[in-house]
Structure formats: structure tokens, C-alpha cells
Amino acid sequence: MHFTKYILSLHTNMKVVVDDKIPYIRETLATLADEVVYLKGSEIGPEDVMDADALIVRTRTRCGKQLLQDSKVQFVGTATIGYDHLDTKWLEQHGIEWTNCPGCNSGSVAQYVESVLLLLQQDGCSLQQMTLGVIGCGHVGSKVRRVGERLGMRVLVNDPPLSHADFVSLDVIERQADVITFHVPLDETTHYLADAAFFNRLEKQPVIINSSRGGVVCEQALLQALDEGKVSRAVIDTWEHEPAISRTLLYKTFIGTPHIAGYSADGKVNADNMVVAAFCRHFSLPVPAFIKAPKLPADFKYTGHPLELYNAMDDSQKLKTHPELFEELRGDYPLRREKFET
């Protein structure tokens, strides 16, 4: 008997419910569970998970008492960095292990910000004469910091929970930054971190980039700041009230995208592998071979410029043309790689 199947005999009739938009994971999960059910994340309900042993989701599935109280689920994995859609306190109180994927798509978000900066350069900005303010210096922010430095920008870093000799206070960024980019989780300390008072303190009419979480930036305050010239351009990937986003704000953005900054194939397989490893640890299963990202098409032309690998304006044009397709543009996202492989 195959070793994996022998181990699975200890978990007879294991059932896993999975968000159907998590890519590249199906073949691997088929070797680990007797039954794998794929459903639209926003539509997973109590009846779907009642007899499930595990749940693997993205941000569209709220995991807490309402969904899980009558189920036999003992493991919840989210293939995302963020986990504000998980009621972690309730899960822990009820003996349900949960895991997220910290850092899984940090390279992808850094690629997104690099694309934005290069597009600003094409739009007439001299990056070497600009100051980049990075708010949040964890997995993502630390890579964004290196992107700015590589492009010749002066970089200021603020991270409210962290203390470091070369970090600055938020008011320094408010006074000195030409571009301000947010890379913080959404919690009670970061909700509306960029509020009306924040925008009123700005001194340089900066570009605002939010690819962290909707709710970190107050969209109504941002709209007013744009109208009053306190902000020169806005780049929004994460929105309040997704998928019912503000079309008024969308059409005023320099770049507006459907929450896909972290959607490179590289980031997605990182998340897959992290969730699978945690799943296997929980159920005492051997961890299978790593899932690998697919290669770009053989006819893909690449001369070495980063915008050839990824251009955020393409995603922005699609969303501005069809804002009603926010979820479809996320769910059916095309292959994007962080690097070129022959």
C-alpha cells in the first residue's frame, strides 16, 4: 500500500472543502484526502462544511461561529497573508487549528509596487529625486523598501509596532514623502490609519498606494484629498466593501486594480505549499513534493524590463472598463510570474 494512503487509513473518509479559485493545489489535495469539494469562497455555508474535516479558503470566506459551530472541522487554512476573515479567538476556543501564510506573496506585492513606480516614472516622475514612504516593514514592506532603494529613491520607513534605529515616525513621512505606500495588516490600530487628519497633515501632495487591506485608507477622506489637491495620485488595489467598490474612487485613481497585487503564480504556489504543509502536520501526513508555478508561454517575449513581466496598468484598464466584474477579474486572473524561466 502507498505510504500516503496507509497514513490516510487513520483518517477514514477525510473530507476537505476548498475555495475553487485557489490554483495549482488540486492534484496535491487529491492525494491527501478521500473527498475534496471545491466551492465558490463567498458561498461556502454551514451545510457545506458540516461533515468536513478541514477547510481551505481565501479572504472571501468568513470563518467563525456562524459557519463552523455545528461542523466537525478541525483545521482551517487560509491561502493568504491576511487573516482578518478568520475569527481566530473563536477557532482557538473551540479547538480548531488555523493557519495563514505570512510572507507568501510578499514578492508579488513588491513586484506590483515596482510596476507602479515605473509607471509613475513613465508619467513624468523622476524617481531618483523622490522620497518613498513605506508604512509597515514586515514581509512585504521590507521588500518594497529594497525596490525603492534599487530604483534610486530615498526611502523612509515607519512601522508602528516595530522599533528600529533607522525607522522614522509617521509625521516624518507625512512631511517628506512623495510616494506613500501601506503594508500593514488591518486591525483596530490600523483601521483608517490614513484618515482625514492624516491627509490634512501631508505637505508634498504625494502619491498614495494601498495594497494592504481595504479600511487602512479611509476612501471618503482620500476622495476629498484628491479633490482638494492634497494627494496627487491614488493607486488602490485593496478596497473598502469589496467587491462593491467605490466607482467614484476607481475612476479617479491613477491605477485601480481588483485586489490582485499578490496574485503572481509564484505567490500562489507559496501559499499552496504553506497551507498543504500545515494541513499535513495537523493530520500527521507526509508532506508531498512542492507545487511549482507554471512557466510562461514559450512565445513570451522578454528583454529584461520589469514591466514586460508585469504591468499594473493592464489590470487597471480591465477593472475600469468592467468594474462589475471585480470578483471575476480576481478569480480568473491570468498567469503572472515574478521571474522569467526558460
mmCIF file of C-alpha atoms in Angstrom:
data_model
loop_
_atom_site.group_PDB
_atom_site.id
_atom_site.type_symbol
_atom_site.label_atom_id
_atom_site.label_comp_id
_atom_site.label_asym_id
_atom_site.label_seq_id
_atom_site.Cartn_x
_atom_site.Cartn_y
_atom_site.Cartn_z
ATOM 1 C CA MET A 1 0.000 0.000 0.000
ATOM 2 C CA HIS A 2 1.262 3.508 -0.861
ATOM 3 C CA PHE A 3 2.646 5.186 2.289
ATOM 4 C CA THR A 4 0.350 8.225 1.952
ATOM 5 C CA LYS A 5 -2.726 6.015 1.573
ATOM 6 C CA TYR A 6 -1.608 3.946 4.570
ATOM 7 C CA ILE A 7 -1.417 7.077 6.708
ATOM 8 C CA LEU A 8 -4.802 8.156 5.397
ATOM 9 C CA SER A 9 -6.302 4.919 6.650
ATOM 10 C CA LEU A 10 -6.009 6.537 10.075
ATOM 11 C CA HIS A 11 -8.311 9.321 8.791
ATOM 12 C CA THR A 12 -11.060 7.332 7.078
ATOM 13 C CA ASN A 13 -13.282 9.334 4.726
ATOM 14 C CA MET A 14 -11.419 12.589 5.230
ATOM 15 C CA LYS A 15 -13.262 15.466 3.567
ATOM 16 C CA VAL A 16 -11.811 18.868 2.693
ATOM 17 C CA VAL A 17 -13.764 21.886 1.445
ATOM 18 C CA VAL A 18 -11.719 24.301 -0.665
ATOM 19 C CA ASP A 19 -12.257 27.694 -2.307
ATOM 20 C CA ASP A 20 -12.472 26.856 -6.006
ATOM 21 C CA LYS A 21 -10.287 29.809 -7.012
ATOM 22 C CA ILE A 22 -7.181 28.557 -5.217
ATOM 23 C CA PRO A 23 -4.997 27.441 -8.134
ATOM 24 C CA TYR A 24 -2.427 24.682 -8.600
ATOM 25 C CA ILE A 25 -3.488 22.751 -5.489
ATOM 26 C CA ARG A 26 -5.977 20.180 -6.780
ATOM 27 C CA GLU A 27 -3.629 17.402 -7.778
ATOM 28 C CA THR A 28 -1.840 17.510 -4.434
ATOM 29 C CA LEU A 29 -5.012 17.567 -2.331
ATOM 30 C CA ALA A 30 -6.356 14.613 -4.293
ATOM 31 C CA THR A 31 -3.519 12.520 -2.843
ATOM 32 C CA LEU A 32 -4.186 13.667 0.724
ATOM 33 C CA ALA A 33 -7.940 13.353 1.236
ATOM 34 C CA ASP A 34 -10.679 10.946 0.272
ATOM 35 C CA GLU A 35 -13.072 13.726 -0.750
ATOM 36 C CA VAL A 36 -12.220 17.259 -1.838
ATOM 37 C CA VAL A 37 -15.097 19.627 -2.595
ATOM 38 C CA TYR A 38 -14.426 22.895 -4.431
ATOM 39 C CA LEU A 39 -16.906 25.728 -3.927
ATOM 40 C CA LYS A 40 -17.095 29.472 -4.535
ATOM 41 C CA GLY A 41 -15.488 31.018 -1.469
ATOM 42 C CA SER A 42 -18.161 33.616 -0.784
ATOM 43 C CA GLU A 43 -20.878 30.964 -0.969
ATOM 44 C CA ILE A 44 -19.453 28.311 1.381
ATOM 45 C CA GLY A 45 -22.121 27.753 4.018
ATOM 46 C CA PRO A 46 -22.666 25.687 7.201
ATOM 47 C CA GLU A 47 -24.258 22.820 5.287
ATOM 48 C CA ASP A 48 -21.160 22.543 3.078
ATOM 49 C CA VAL A 49 -18.744 22.106 5.984
ATOM 50 C CA MET A 50 -20.897 20.184 8.435
ATOM 51 C CA ASP A 51 -19.189 16.857 7.687
ATOM 52 C CA ALA A 52 -15.825 18.283 6.621
ATOM 53 C CA ASP A 53 -12.561 17.713 8.466
ATOM 54 C CA ALA A 54 -10.750 20.714 7.015
ATOM 55 C CA LEU A 55 -11.447 23.980 5.241
ATOM 56 C CA ILE A 56 -9.022 25.778 2.913
ATOM 57 C CA VAL A 57 -10.098 29.301 1.951
ATOM 58 C CA ARG A 58 -9.173 32.773 0.763
ATOM 59 C CA THR A 59 -10.395 36.122 2.096
ATOM 60 C CA ARG A 60 -13.951 35.730 0.815
ATOM 61 C CA THR A 61 -14.929 33.061 3.387
ATOM 62 C CA ARG A 62 -15.739 34.278 6.913
ATOM 63 C CA CYS A 63 -14.661 31.516 9.276
ATOM 64 C CA GLY A 64 -16.164 31.599 12.746
ATOM 65 C CA LYS A 65 -19.161 30.543 14.788
ATOM 66 C CA GLN A 66 -21.797 31.159 12.117
ATOM 67 C CA LEU A 67 -20.048 28.891 9.620
ATOM 68 C CA LEU A 68 -18.435 26.247 11.814
ATOM 69 C CA GLN A 69 -20.291 25.806 15.106
ATOM 70 C CA ASP A 70 -22.143 22.633 14.020
ATOM 71 C CA SER A 71 -19.338 21.182 11.910
ATOM 72 C CA LYS A 72 -16.611 18.686 12.641
ATOM 73 C CA VAL A 73 -13.952 20.905 11.044
ATOM 74 C CA GLN A 74 -10.700 20.731 12.996
ATOM 75 C CA PHE A 75 -8.376 22.633 10.623
ATOM 76 C CA VAL A 76 -8.825 25.935 8.757
ATOM 77 C CA GLY A 77 -6.127 27.159 6.405
ATOM 78 C CA THR A 78 -6.266 30.443 4.509
ATOM 79 C CA ALA A 79 -4.026 30.712 1.458
ATOM 80 C CA THR A 80 -3.447 34.397 2.193
ATOM 81 C CA ILE A 81 -1.229 36.614 4.299
ATOM 82 C CA GLY A 82 -4.180 38.368 5.913
ATOM 83 C CA TYR A 83 -6.487 36.572 8.312
ATOM 84 C CA ASP A 84 -8.984 39.201 9.411
ATOM 85 C CA HIS A 85 -11.683 36.972 7.837
ATOM 86 C CA LEU A 86 -10.919 34.318 10.470
ATOM 87 C CA ASP A 87 -12.403 34.615 13.954
ATOM 88 C CA THR A 88 -9.196 33.289 15.441
ATOM 89 C CA LYS A 89 -10.342 33.646 19.044
ATOM 90 C CA TRP A 90 -13.456 31.559 18.411
ATOM 91 C CA LEU A 91 -11.478 28.975 16.437
ATOM 92 C CA GLU A 92 -8.938 28.593 19.221
ATOM 93 C CA GLN A 93 -11.621 28.393 21.902
ATOM 94 C CA HIS A 94 -13.214 25.508 20.011
ATOM 95 C CA GLY A 95 -10.019 23.589 19.370
ATOM 96 C CA ILE A 96 -9.858 24.338 15.651
ATOM 97 C CA GLU A 97 -6.331 24.849 14.390
ATOM 98 C CA TRP A 98 -5.920 27.698 11.937
ATOM 99 C CA THR A 99 -3.067 28.866 9.779
ATOM 100 C CA ASN A 100 -2.340 31.689 7.382
ATOM 101 C CA CYS A 101 0.581 32.165 5.007
ATOM 102 C CA PRO A 102 2.737 35.065 6.209
ATOM 103 C CA GLY A 103 5.021 36.366 3.504
ATOM 104 C CA CYS A 104 3.684 34.033 0.817
ATOM 105 C CA ASN A 105 3.029 36.776 -1.731
ATOM 106 C CA SER A 106 5.440 39.413 -0.484
ATOM 107 C CA GLY A 107 7.483 39.193 -3.669
ATOM 108 C CA SER A 108 4.342 39.599 -5.730
ATOM 109 C CA VAL A 109 3.223 42.754 -3.901
ATOM 110 C CA ALA A 110 6.742 44.164 -4.208
ATOM 111 C CA GLN A 111 6.531 43.487 -7.953
ATOM 112 C CA TYR A 112 3.204 45.349 -8.047
ATOM 113 C CA VAL A 113 4.665 48.392 -6.286
ATOM 114 C CA GLU A 114 7.722 48.333 -8.558
ATOM 115 C CA SER A 115 5.407 48.314 -11.567
ATOM 116 C CA VAL A 116 3.509 51.306 -10.138
ATOM 117 C CA LEU A 117 6.735 53.227 -9.537
ATOM 118 C CA LEU A 118 7.988 52.531 -13.057
ATOM 119 C CA LEU A 119 4.631 53.660 -14.471
ATOM 120 C CA LEU A 120 4.925 56.869 -12.439
ATOM 121 C CA GLN A 121 8.350 57.312 -13.978
ATOM 122 C CA GLN A 122 6.844 56.897 -17.440
ATOM 123 C CA ASP A 123 4.248 59.501 -16.426
ATOM 124 C CA GLY A 124 6.962 62.079 -15.809
ATOM 125 C CA CYS A 125 8.123 61.442 -12.241
ATOM 126 C CA SER A 126 11.865 61.431 -11.536
ATOM 127 C CA LEU A 127 12.175 58.593 -9.036
ATOM 128 C CA GLN A 128 15.778 59.437 -8.150
ATOM 129 C CA GLN A 129 14.588 62.811 -6.859
ATOM 130 C CA MET A 130 11.658 61.394 -4.887
ATOM 131 C CA THR A 131 11.200 60.062 -1.360
ATOM 132 C CA LEU A 132 9.290 56.826 -0.825
ATOM 133 C CA GLY A 133 7.491 56.405 2.497
ATOM 134 C CA VAL A 134 6.905 52.752 3.429
ATOM 135 C CA ILE A 135 4.395 52.235 6.244
ATOM 136 C CA GLY A 136 4.767 48.708 7.575
ATOM 137 C CA CYS A 137 8.093 46.884 7.249
ATOM 138 C CA GLY A 138 7.189 43.223 7.606
ATOM 139 C CA HIS A 139 7.481 40.572 4.899
ATOM 140 C CA VAL A 140 6.075 42.872 2.218
ATOM 141 C CA GLY A 141 7.260 46.285 3.346
ATOM 142 C CA SER A 142 10.867 45.168 3.703
ATOM 143 C CA LYS A 143 10.881 44.019 0.061
ATOM 144 C CA VAL A 144 9.172 47.220 -1.091
ATOM 145 C CA ARG A 145 11.849 49.152 0.746
ATOM 146 C CA ARG A 146 14.532 47.348 -1.279
ATOM 147 C CA VAL A 147 12.618 48.070 -4.500
ATOM 148 C CA GLY A 148 12.665 51.788 -3.752
ATOM 149 C CA GLU A 149 16.355 51.743 -2.899
ATOM 150 C CA ARG A 150 17.165 49.798 -6.076
ATOM 151 C CA LEU A 151 15.312 52.420 -8.130
ATOM 152 C CA GLY A 152 17.418 55.164 -6.557
ATOM 153 C CA MET A 153 14.745 56.632 -4.301
ATOM 154 C CA ARG A 154 15.288 57.955 -0.816
ATOM 155 C CA VAL A 155 13.297 55.597 1.407
ATOM 156 C CA LEU A 156 11.710 56.365 4.784
ATOM 157 C CA VAL A 157 10.244 53.512 6.828
ATOM 158 C CA ASN A 158 7.633 53.619 9.561
ATOM 159 C CA ASP A 159 6.284 50.569 11.364
ATOM 160 C CA PRO A 160 4.096 51.357 14.379
ATOM 161 C CA PRO A 161 4.668 48.058 16.262
ATOM 162 C CA LEU A 162 8.390 47.855 15.485
ATOM 163 C CA SER A 163 11.293 49.913 16.722
ATOM 164 C CA HIS A 164 14.436 50.209 14.656
ATOM 165 C CA ALA A 165 17.248 52.728 14.592
ATOM 166 C CA ASP A 166 16.583 53.839 11.014
ATOM 167 C CA PHE A 167 12.774 53.903 11.202
ATOM 168 C CA VAL A 168 11.020 57.266 11.375
ATOM 169 C CA SER A 169 7.802 58.474 12.947
ATOM 170 C CA LEU A 170 4.680 58.758 10.808
ATOM 171 C CA ASP A 171 4.792 62.548 10.866
ATOM 172 C CA VAL A 172 8.176 62.487 9.089
ATOM 173 C CA ILE A 173 6.646 60.505 6.232
ATOM 174 C CA GLU A 174 3.664 62.857 6.183
ATOM 175 C CA ARG A 175 6.014 65.819 5.743
ATOM 176 C CA GLN A 176 8.680 64.407 3.437
ATOM 177 C CA ALA A 177 7.349 61.558 1.267
ATOM 178 C CA ASP A 178 6.471 61.962 -2.409
ATOM 179 C CA VAL A 179 5.011 58.440 -2.528
ATOM 180 C CA ILE A 180 3.406 56.738 0.485
ATOM 181 C CA THR A 181 2.686 53.007 0.349
ATOM 182 C CA PHE A 182 0.867 50.987 3.023
ATOM 183 C CA HIS A 183 1.842 47.440 4.011
ATOM 184 C CA VAL A 184 0.162 46.831 7.353
ATOM 185 C CA PRO A 185 -2.453 44.299 8.493
ATOM 186 C CA LEU A 186 -5.967 45.511 9.214
ATOM 187 C CA ASP A 187 -6.743 45.650 12.914
ATOM 188 C CA GLU A 188 -8.035 48.143 15.455
ATOM 189 C CA THR A 189 -4.738 50.057 15.378
ATOM 190 C CA THR A 190 -4.559 50.385 11.578
ATOM 191 C CA HIS A 191 -8.217 50.888 10.671
ATOM 192 C CA TYR A 192 -8.362 54.269 8.925
ATOM 193 C CA LEU A 193 -4.676 54.834 9.588
ATOM 194 C CA ALA A 194 -4.942 57.209 6.648
ATOM 195 C CA ASP A 195 -7.924 59.301 7.716
ATOM 196 C CA ALA A 196 -8.895 62.910 7.120
ATOM 197 C CA ALA A 197 -6.402 64.103 9.729
ATOM 198 C CA PHE A 198 -3.626 62.145 8.003
ATOM 199 C CA PHE A 199 -4.378 63.735 4.637
ATOM 200 C CA ASN A 200 -4.606 67.195 6.191
ATOM 201 C CA ARG A 201 -1.073 66.796 7.575
ATOM 202 C CA LEU A 202 0.503 65.962 4.206
ATOM 203 C CA GLU A 203 2.925 68.579 2.889
ATOM 204 C CA LYS A 204 4.024 67.325 -0.559
ATOM 205 C CA GLN A 205 0.881 66.199 -2.415
ATOM 206 C CA PRO A 206 2.132 62.609 -2.514
ATOM 207 C CA VAL A 207 1.032 59.556 -4.448
ATOM 208 C CA ILE A 208 -0.911 57.207 -2.145
ATOM 209 C CA ILE A 209 -0.645 53.439 -2.696
ATOM 210 C CA ASN A 210 -2.803 50.981 -0.766
ATOM 211 C CA SER A 211 -2.159 47.308 -1.459
ATOM 212 C CA SER A 212 -2.527 46.162 2.150
ATOM 213 C CA ARG A 213 -6.181 46.000 3.190
ATOM 214 C CA GLY A 214 -9.292 47.996 2.459
ATOM 215 C CA GLY A 215 -10.033 50.010 5.573
ATOM 216 C CA VAL A 216 -6.426 51.018 6.194
ATOM 217 C CA VAL A 217 -7.145 54.043 3.997
ATOM 218 C CA CYS A 218 -10.429 55.897 4.529
ATOM 219 C CA GLU A 219 -11.742 56.130 0.989
ATOM 220 C CA GLN A 220 -14.032 59.089 1.645
ATOM 221 C CA ALA A 221 -11.124 61.035 3.099
ATOM 222 C CA LEU A 222 -8.931 60.015 0.160
ATOM 223 C CA LEU A 223 -11.552 61.223 -2.321
ATOM 224 C CA GLN A 224 -11.670 64.581 -0.587
ATOM 225 C CA ALA A 225 -7.871 64.768 -0.528
ATOM 226 C CA LEU A 226 -7.761 64.084 -4.274
ATOM 227 C CA ASP A 227 -10.410 66.721 -4.951
ATOM 228 C CA GLU A 228 -8.561 69.281 -2.820
ATOM 229 C CA GLY A 229 -5.155 68.515 -4.346
ATOM 230 C CA LYS A 230 -3.649 67.200 -1.111
ATOM 231 C CA VAL A 231 -2.891 63.930 -2.927
ATOM 232 C CA SER A 232 -1.590 63.977 -6.494
ATOM 233 C CA ARG A 233 -2.463 60.410 -7.491
ATOM 234 C CA ALA A 234 -4.028 57.342 -5.884
ATOM 235 C CA VAL A 235 -3.184 53.700 -6.516
ATOM 236 C CA ILE A 236 -5.695 51.335 -4.918
ATOM 237 C CA ASP A 237 -5.618 47.550 -5.004
ATOM 238 C CA THR A 238 -7.471 46.830 -1.763
ATOM 239 C CA TRP A 239 -10.858 48.459 -1.231
ATOM 240 C CA GLU A 240 -13.473 49.010 1.397
ATOM 241 C CA HIS A 241 -16.640 46.965 0.794
ATOM 242 C CA GLU A 242 -15.151 44.625 -1.809
ATOM 243 C CA PRO A 243 -16.446 43.614 -4.298
ATOM 244 C CA ALA A 244 -18.903 46.567 -4.200
ATOM 245 C CA ILE A 245 -16.105 49.083 -4.620
ATOM 246 C CA SER A 246 -16.443 52.848 -4.977
ATOM 247 C CA ARG A 247 -16.599 53.536 -8.692
ATOM 248 C CA THR A 248 -16.166 57.231 -7.974
ATOM 249 C CA LEU A 249 -12.780 56.489 -6.423
ATOM 250 C CA LEU A 250 -11.911 53.903 -9.080
ATOM 251 C CA TYR A 251 -12.261 56.400 -11.904
ATOM 252 C CA LYS A 252 -10.147 58.951 -10.031
ATOM 253 C CA THR A 253 -7.250 56.550 -9.449
ATOM 254 C CA PHE A 254 -4.042 56.579 -11.428
ATOM 255 C CA ILE A 255 -4.181 52.800 -11.084
ATOM 256 C CA GLY A 256 -7.104 50.840 -9.632
ATOM 257 C CA THR A 257 -6.893 47.053 -9.504
ATOM 258 C CA PRO A 258 -9.133 44.253 -8.159
ATOM 259 C CA HIS A 259 -7.123 43.115 -5.105
ATOM 260 C CA ILE A 260 -4.547 41.256 -7.190
ATOM 261 C CA ALA A 261 -1.228 42.792 -6.070
ATOM 262 C CA GLY A 262 -0.272 39.474 -4.504
ATOM 263 C CA TYR A 263 -1.604 37.327 -7.341
ATOM 264 C CA SER A 264 1.567 36.182 -9.062
ATOM 265 C CA ALA A 265 1.736 32.448 -9.681
ATOM 266 C CA ASP A 266 4.857 32.424 -7.505
ATOM 267 C CA GLY A 267 2.944 33.889 -4.567
ATOM 268 C CA LYS A 268 0.054 31.497 -5.078
ATOM 269 C CA VAL A 269 2.196 28.363 -5.055
ATOM 270 C CA ASN A 270 3.986 29.652 -1.956
ATOM 271 C CA ALA A 271 0.594 29.858 -0.250
ATOM 272 C CA ASP A 272 -0.413 26.426 -1.539
ATOM 273 C CA ASN A 273 2.733 24.835 -0.178
ATOM 274 C CA MET A 274 2.413 26.548 3.198
ATOM 275 C CA VAL A 275 -1.218 25.500 3.620
ATOM 276 C CA VAL A 276 -0.513 21.937 2.497
ATOM 277 C CA ALA A 277 2.432 21.651 4.905
ATOM 278 C CA ALA A 278 0.302 22.888 7.821
ATOM 279 C CA PHE A 279 -2.540 20.553 6.818
ATOM 280 C CA CYS A 280 -0.171 17.597 6.743
ATOM 281 C CA ARG A 281 1.318 18.470 10.125
ATOM 282 C CA HIS A 282 -2.118 18.677 11.680
ATOM 283 C CA PHE A 283 -3.263 15.318 10.313
ATOM 284 C CA SER A 284 0.153 13.622 10.714
ATOM 285 C CA LEU A 285 0.544 13.087 6.974
ATOM 286 C CA PRO A 286 3.793 13.097 4.982
ATOM 287 C CA VAL A 287 4.278 16.405 3.172
ATOM 288 C CA PRO A 288 4.153 15.847 -0.611
ATOM 289 C CA ALA A 289 6.529 17.312 -3.165
ATOM 290 C CA PHE A 290 6.403 21.092 -3.547
ATOM 291 C CA ILE A 291 3.928 22.514 -6.004
ATOM 292 C CA LYS A 292 5.699 24.551 -8.699
ATOM 293 C CA ALA A 293 4.479 27.586 -10.625
ATOM 294 C CA PRO A 294 3.822 27.037 -14.334
ATOM 295 C CA LYS A 295 6.241 28.570 -16.788
ATOM 296 C CA LEU A 296 5.315 31.444 -19.052
ATOM 297 C CA PRO A 297 4.283 30.524 -22.621
ATOM 298 C CA ALA A 298 7.117 29.549 -24.940
ATOM 299 C CA ASP A 299 6.393 32.526 -27.191
ATOM 300 C CA PHE A 300 6.610 35.058 -24.323
ATOM 301 C CA LYS A 301 8.948 37.890 -25.283
ATOM 302 C CA TYR A 302 11.190 39.218 -22.518
ATOM 303 C CA THR A 303 14.094 41.610 -22.948
ATOM 304 C CA GLY A 304 14.675 42.191 -19.247
ATOM 305 C CA HIS A 305 12.426 45.158 -18.423
ATOM 306 C CA PRO A 306 10.244 44.532 -15.344
ATOM 307 C CA LEU A 307 7.115 45.966 -16.986
ATOM 308 C CA GLU A 308 7.295 43.165 -19.553
ATOM 309 C CA LEU A 309 6.760 40.654 -16.765
ATOM 310 C CA TYR A 310 4.034 42.696 -15.099
ATOM 311 C CA ASN A 311 2.329 45.987 -15.906
ATOM 312 C CA ALA A 312 -0.283 47.056 -13.329
ATOM 313 C CA MET A 313 -1.896 49.394 -15.850
ATOM 314 C CA ASP A 314 -3.228 46.352 -17.729
ATOM 315 C CA ASP A 315 -5.179 45.213 -14.669
ATOM 316 C CA SER A 316 -6.341 48.769 -14.029
ATOM 317 C CA GLN A 317 -7.724 49.189 -17.533
ATOM 318 C CA LYS A 318 -9.649 45.924 -17.242
ATOM 319 C CA LEU A 319 -11.238 46.956 -13.925
ATOM 320 C CA LYS A 320 -12.106 50.463 -15.092
ATOM 321 C CA THR A 321 -13.726 49.001 -18.193
ATOM 322 C CA HIS A 322 -15.707 46.404 -16.240
ATOM 323 C CA PRO A 323 -15.895 47.290 -12.524
ATOM 324 C CA GLU A 324 -18.876 44.964 -12.165
ATOM 325 C CA LEU A 325 -16.502 42.060 -12.866
ATOM 326 C CA PHE A 326 -14.331 42.696 -9.775
ATOM 327 C CA GLU A 327 -14.654 39.120 -8.485
ATOM 328 C CA GLU A 328 -14.309 37.533 -11.914
ATOM 329 C CA LEU A 329 -11.142 39.519 -12.634
ATOM 330 C CA ARG A 330 -9.675 38.165 -9.391
ATOM 331 C CA GLY A 331 -10.946 34.625 -9.770
ATOM 332 C CA ASP A 332 -9.891 34.189 -13.395
ATOM 333 C CA TYR A 333 -6.589 36.011 -13.082
ATOM 334 C CA PRO A 334 -4.097 35.245 -15.884
ATOM 335 C CA LEU A 335 -0.685 33.692 -15.392
ATOM 336 C CA ARG A 336 1.797 36.192 -13.973
ATOM 337 C CA ARG A 337 5.336 35.375 -12.949
ATOM 338 C CA GLU A 338 7.825 37.301 -10.822
ATOM 339 C CA LYS A 339 10.718 35.971 -12.870
ATOM 340 C CA PHE A 340 11.389 34.673 -16.358
ATOM 341 C CA GLU A 341 12.270 30.991 -16.627
ATOM 342 C CA THR A 342 13.398 29.307 -19.817
#
